[in-house]
Short mmCIF file of C-alpha atoms and ligand atoms in Angstrom, two decimals:
data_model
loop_
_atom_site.label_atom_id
_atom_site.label_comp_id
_atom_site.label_asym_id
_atom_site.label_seq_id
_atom_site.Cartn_x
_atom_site.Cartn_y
_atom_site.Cartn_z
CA UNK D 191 0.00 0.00 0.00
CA UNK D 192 0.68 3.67 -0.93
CA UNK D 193 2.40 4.54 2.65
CA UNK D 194 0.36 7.91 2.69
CA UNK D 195 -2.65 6.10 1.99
CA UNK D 196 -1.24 3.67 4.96
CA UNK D 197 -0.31 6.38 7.27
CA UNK D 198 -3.79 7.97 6.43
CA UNK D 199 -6.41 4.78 6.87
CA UNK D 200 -4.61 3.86 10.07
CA UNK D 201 -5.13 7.41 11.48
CA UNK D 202 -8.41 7.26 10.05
CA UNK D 203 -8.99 3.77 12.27
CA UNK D 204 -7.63 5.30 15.39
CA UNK D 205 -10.10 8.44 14.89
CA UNK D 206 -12.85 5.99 14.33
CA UNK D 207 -12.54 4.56 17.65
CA UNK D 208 -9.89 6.36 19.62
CA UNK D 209 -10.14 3.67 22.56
CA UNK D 210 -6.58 2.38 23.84
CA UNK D 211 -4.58 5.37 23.84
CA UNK D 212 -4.23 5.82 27.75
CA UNK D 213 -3.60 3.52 30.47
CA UNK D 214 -6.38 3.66 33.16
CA UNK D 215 -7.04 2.44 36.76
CA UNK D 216 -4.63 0.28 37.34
CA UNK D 217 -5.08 -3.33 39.73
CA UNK D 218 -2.50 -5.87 40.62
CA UNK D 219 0.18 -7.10 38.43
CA UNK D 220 0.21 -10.07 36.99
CA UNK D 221 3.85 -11.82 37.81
CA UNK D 222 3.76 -13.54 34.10
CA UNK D 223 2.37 -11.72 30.82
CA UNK D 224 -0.61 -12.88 28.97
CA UNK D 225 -0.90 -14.85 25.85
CA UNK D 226 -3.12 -13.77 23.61
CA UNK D 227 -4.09 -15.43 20.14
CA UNK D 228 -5.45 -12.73 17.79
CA UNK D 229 -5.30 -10.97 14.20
CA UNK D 230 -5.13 -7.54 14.07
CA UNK D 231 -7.92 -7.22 11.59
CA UNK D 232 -10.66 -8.77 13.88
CA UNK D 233 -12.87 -6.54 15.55
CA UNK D 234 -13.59 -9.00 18.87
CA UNK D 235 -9.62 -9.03 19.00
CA UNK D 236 -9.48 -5.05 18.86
CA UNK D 237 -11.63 -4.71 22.30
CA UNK D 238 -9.26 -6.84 24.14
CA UNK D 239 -6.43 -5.04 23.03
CA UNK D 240 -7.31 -2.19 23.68
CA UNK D 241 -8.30 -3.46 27.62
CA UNK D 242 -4.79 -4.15 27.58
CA UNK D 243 -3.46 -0.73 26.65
CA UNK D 244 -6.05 0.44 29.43
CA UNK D 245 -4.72 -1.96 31.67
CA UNK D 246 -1.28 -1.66 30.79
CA UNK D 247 -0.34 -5.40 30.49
CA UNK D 248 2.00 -7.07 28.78
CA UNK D 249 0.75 -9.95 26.32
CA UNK D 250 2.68 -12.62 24.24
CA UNK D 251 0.73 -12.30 21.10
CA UNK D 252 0.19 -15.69 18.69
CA UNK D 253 -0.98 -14.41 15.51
CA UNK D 254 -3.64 -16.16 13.71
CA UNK D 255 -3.82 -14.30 10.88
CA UNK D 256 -6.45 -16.43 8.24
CA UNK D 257 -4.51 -19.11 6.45
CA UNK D 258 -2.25 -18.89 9.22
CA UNK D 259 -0.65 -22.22 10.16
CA UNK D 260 1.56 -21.28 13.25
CA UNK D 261 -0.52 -20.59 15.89
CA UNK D 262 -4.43 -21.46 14.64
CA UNK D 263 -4.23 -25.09 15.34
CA UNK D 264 -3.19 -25.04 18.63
CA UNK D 265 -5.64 -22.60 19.48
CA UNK D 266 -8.12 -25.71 18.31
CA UNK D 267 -6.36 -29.00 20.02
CA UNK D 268 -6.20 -26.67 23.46
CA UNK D 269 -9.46 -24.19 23.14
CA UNK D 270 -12.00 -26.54 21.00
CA UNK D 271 -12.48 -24.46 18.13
CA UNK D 272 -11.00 -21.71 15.44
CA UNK D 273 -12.06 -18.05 17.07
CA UNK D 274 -10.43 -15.34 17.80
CA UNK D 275 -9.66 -14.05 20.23
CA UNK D 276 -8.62 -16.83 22.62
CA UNK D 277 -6.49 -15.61 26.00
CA UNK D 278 -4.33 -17.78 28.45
CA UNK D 279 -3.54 -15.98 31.66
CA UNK D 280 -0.88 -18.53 33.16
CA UNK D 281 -1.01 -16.54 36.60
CA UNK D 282 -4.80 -18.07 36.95
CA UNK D 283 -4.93 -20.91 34.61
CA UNK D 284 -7.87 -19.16 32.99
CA UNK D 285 -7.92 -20.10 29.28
CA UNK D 286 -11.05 -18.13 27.39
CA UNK D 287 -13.00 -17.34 24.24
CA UNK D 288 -15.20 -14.27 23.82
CA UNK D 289 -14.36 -11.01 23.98
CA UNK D 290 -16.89 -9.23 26.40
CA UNK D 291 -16.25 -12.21 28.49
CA UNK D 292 -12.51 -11.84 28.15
CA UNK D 293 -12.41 -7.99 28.96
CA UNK D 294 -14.49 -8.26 31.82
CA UNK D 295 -12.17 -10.72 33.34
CA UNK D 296 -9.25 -8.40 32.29
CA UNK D 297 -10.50 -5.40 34.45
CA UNK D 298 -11.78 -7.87 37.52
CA UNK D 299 -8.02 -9.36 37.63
CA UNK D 300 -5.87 -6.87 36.70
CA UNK D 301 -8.19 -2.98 36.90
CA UNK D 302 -11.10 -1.81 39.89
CA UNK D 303 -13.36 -4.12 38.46
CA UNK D 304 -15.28 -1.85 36.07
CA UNK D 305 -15.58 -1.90 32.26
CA UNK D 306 -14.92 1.69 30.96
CA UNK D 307 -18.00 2.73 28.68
CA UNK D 308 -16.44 2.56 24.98
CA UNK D 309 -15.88 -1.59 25.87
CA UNK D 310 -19.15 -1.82 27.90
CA UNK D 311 -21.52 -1.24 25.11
CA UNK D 312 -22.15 -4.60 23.29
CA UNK D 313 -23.02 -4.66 19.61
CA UNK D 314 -22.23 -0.72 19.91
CA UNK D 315 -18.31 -1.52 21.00
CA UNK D 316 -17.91 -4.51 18.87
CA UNK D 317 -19.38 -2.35 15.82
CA UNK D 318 -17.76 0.41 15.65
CA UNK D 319 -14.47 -1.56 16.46
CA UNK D 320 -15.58 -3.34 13.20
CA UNK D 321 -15.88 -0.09 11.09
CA UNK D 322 -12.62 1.14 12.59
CA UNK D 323 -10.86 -1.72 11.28
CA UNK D 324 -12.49 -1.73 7.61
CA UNK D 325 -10.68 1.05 7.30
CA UNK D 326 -7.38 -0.60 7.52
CA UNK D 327 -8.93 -2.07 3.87
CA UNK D 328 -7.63 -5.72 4.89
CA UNK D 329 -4.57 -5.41 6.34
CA UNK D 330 -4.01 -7.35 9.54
CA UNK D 331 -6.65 -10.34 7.72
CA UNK D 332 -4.46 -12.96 6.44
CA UNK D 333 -0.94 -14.65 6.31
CA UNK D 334 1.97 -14.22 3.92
CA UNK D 335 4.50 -16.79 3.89
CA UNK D 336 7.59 -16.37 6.31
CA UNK D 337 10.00 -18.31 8.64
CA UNK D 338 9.36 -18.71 12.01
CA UNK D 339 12.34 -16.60 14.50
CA UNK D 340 13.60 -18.47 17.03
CA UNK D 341 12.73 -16.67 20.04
CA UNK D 342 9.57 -14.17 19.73
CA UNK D 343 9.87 -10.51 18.71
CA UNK D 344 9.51 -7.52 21.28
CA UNK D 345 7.18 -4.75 20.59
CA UNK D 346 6.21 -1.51 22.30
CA UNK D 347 3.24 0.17 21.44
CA UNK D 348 -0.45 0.84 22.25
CA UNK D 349 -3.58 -0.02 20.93
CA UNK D 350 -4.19 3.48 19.24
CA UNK D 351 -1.42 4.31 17.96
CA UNK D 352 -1.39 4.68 13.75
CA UNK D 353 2.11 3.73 13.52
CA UNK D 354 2.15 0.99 15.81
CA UNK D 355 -0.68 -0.88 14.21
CA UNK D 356 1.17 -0.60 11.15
CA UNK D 357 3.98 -2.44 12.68
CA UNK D 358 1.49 -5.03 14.33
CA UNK D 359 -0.48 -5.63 11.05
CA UNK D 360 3.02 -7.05 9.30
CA UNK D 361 3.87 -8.55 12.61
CA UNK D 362 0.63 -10.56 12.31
CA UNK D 363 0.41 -11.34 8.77
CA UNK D 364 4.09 -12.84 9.04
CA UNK D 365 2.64 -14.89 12.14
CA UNK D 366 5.87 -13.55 14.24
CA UNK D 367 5.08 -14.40 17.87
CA UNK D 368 6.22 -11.22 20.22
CA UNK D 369 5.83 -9.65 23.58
CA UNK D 370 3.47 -6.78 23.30
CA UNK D 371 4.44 -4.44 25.87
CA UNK D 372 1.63 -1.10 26.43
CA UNK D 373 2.69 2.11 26.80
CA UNK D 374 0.09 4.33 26.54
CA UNK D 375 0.16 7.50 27.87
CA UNK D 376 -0.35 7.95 31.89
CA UNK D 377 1.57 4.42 31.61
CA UNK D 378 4.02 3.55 34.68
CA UNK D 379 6.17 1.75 31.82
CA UNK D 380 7.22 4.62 30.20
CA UNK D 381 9.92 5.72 32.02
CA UNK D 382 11.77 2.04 32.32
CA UNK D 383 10.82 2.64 28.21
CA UNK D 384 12.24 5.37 27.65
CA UNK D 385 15.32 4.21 29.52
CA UNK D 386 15.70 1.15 27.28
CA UNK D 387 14.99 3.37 23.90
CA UNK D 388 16.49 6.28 24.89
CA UNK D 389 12.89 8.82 23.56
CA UNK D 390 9.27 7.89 24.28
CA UNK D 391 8.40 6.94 20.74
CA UNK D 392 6.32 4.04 19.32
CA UNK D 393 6.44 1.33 17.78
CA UNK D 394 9.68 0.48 19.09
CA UNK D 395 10.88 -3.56 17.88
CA UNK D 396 13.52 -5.09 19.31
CA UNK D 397 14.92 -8.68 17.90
CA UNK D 398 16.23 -10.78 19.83
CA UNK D 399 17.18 -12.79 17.25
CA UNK D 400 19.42 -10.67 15.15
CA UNK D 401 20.10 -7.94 17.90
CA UNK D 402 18.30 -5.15 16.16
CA UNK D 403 16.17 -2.21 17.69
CA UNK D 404 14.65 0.40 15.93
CA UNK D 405 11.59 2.81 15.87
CA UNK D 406 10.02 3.64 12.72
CA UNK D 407 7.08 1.87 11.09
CA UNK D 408 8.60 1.65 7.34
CA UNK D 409 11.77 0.56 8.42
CA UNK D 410 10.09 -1.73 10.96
CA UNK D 411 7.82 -3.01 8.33
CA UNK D 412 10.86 -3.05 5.70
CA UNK D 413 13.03 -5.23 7.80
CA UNK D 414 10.22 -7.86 8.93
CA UNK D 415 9.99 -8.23 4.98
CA UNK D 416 13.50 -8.88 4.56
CA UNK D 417 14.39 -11.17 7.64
CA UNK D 418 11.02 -13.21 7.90
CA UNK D 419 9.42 -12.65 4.43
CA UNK D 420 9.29 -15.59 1.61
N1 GSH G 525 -18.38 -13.64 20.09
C1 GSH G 525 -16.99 -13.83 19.77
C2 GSH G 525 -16.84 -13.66 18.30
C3 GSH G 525 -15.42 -13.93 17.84
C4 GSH G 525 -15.31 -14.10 16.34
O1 GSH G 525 -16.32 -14.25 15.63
N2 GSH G 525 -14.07 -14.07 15.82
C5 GSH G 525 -13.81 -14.31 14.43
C6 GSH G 525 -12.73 -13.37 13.92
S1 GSH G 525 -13.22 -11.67 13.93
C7 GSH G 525 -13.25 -15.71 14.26
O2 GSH G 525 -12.70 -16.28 15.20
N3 GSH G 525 -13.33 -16.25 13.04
C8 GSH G 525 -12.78 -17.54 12.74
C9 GSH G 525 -11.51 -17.45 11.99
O3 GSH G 525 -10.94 -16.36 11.84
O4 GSH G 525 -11.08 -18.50 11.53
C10 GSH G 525 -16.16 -12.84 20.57
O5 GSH G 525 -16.67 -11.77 20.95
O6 GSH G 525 -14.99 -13.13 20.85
#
């Protein structure tokens, strides 16, 4: 895609349904981060991201892009079925479908308890999470061939950010497994961020596997391509 056209639709999604931006009323910690199996393209999937940039958690995301073949089938031997979203919290042993159901947990566990209003509106929330993401006109939907990196990818970002869900659209549709941290603004992780990065800028990648780091959503994008892309 045109990257002004990119830029543009993914500012256009975040205006749409500017929900994630800030982190909110924060609960206990969990000692281990989530999992969370997801495509970025999938409206039930948006809400619970964005509970996490609310929430400010950290989530090992398992992209299940369609087509994908990484991460889809174990979501069926251990789940039951193919849908999205599906989250393990290995600090409970909770493993769950559903979205609504899914958030609600998130804010019992980890927030006061209470669903802020743009998630707590049903059909409302999960439509106008679907319109946002139309905008993105398909991207986030569906795997492209890649390898698989040996040890997952980091990420910061947060749910509303343009550029970050540029990088987290090619994460996805390369089925690259990373730790999602949230660092939205109000969040307590910014300042160990911005310690690591040296400015408060996102997305932010870090590879573990080659020993790269670098902000920038092209060149984030641009080097996924060349070191994971078939
Ligand atoms: N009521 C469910 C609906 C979830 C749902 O329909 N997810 C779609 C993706 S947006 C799905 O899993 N489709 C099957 C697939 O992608 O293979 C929820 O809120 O989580």
């Amino acid at each position: 895609m045109n990257r002004i056209l990119d830029v543009a639709s993914s500012l256009a999604s975040t205006l749409a349904r500017p929900v994630g931006l800030s982190a909110g009323t924060l609960g206990r910690r969990p000692a281990k981060p989530l999992e969370l199996y997801e495509f970025e393209a999938c409206p039930y999937c948006r809400k619970v991201r964005e509970a996490l940039t609310i929430l400010d958690l950290e989530a090992d995301i398992r992209p299940c892009p369609k087509r994908g073949t990484r991460f889809r089938e174990e979501v069926k031997r251990r789940g039951g079925k193919l849908q999205f979203p599906w989250l393990v919290d290995p600090n409970t042993g909770r493993e769950m479908y559903e979205s609504d159901a899914i958030v609600k947990y998130l804010f019992a566990e980890y927030g006061d308890g209470r669903v802020p209003l743009p998630l707590a509106l049903g059909p409302l929330t999960t439509h106008t999470a679907g319109f946002a993401g139309l905008l993105r006109l398909g991207r986030g939907m569906h795997a492209r061939p890649s390898k698989a990196p040996e040890k997952p990818l980091e990420l910061w970002s947060f749910e509303a950010s343009p550029f970050s869900r540029i990088a987290r659209e090619a994460l996805c549709e390369l089925e690259l497994p990373y730790l999602l941290h949230n660092v939205g603004k109000g969040s307590p992780s910014r300042d160990a961020f911005v310690q690591r990065s040296g400015r408060m800028m996102v997305p932010y990648l870090v590879d573990p596997n080659t020993g790269k780091e670098m902000f920038e959503s092209a060149d984030i994008v641009r080097y996924l391509e060349q070191t994971y892309g078939r």
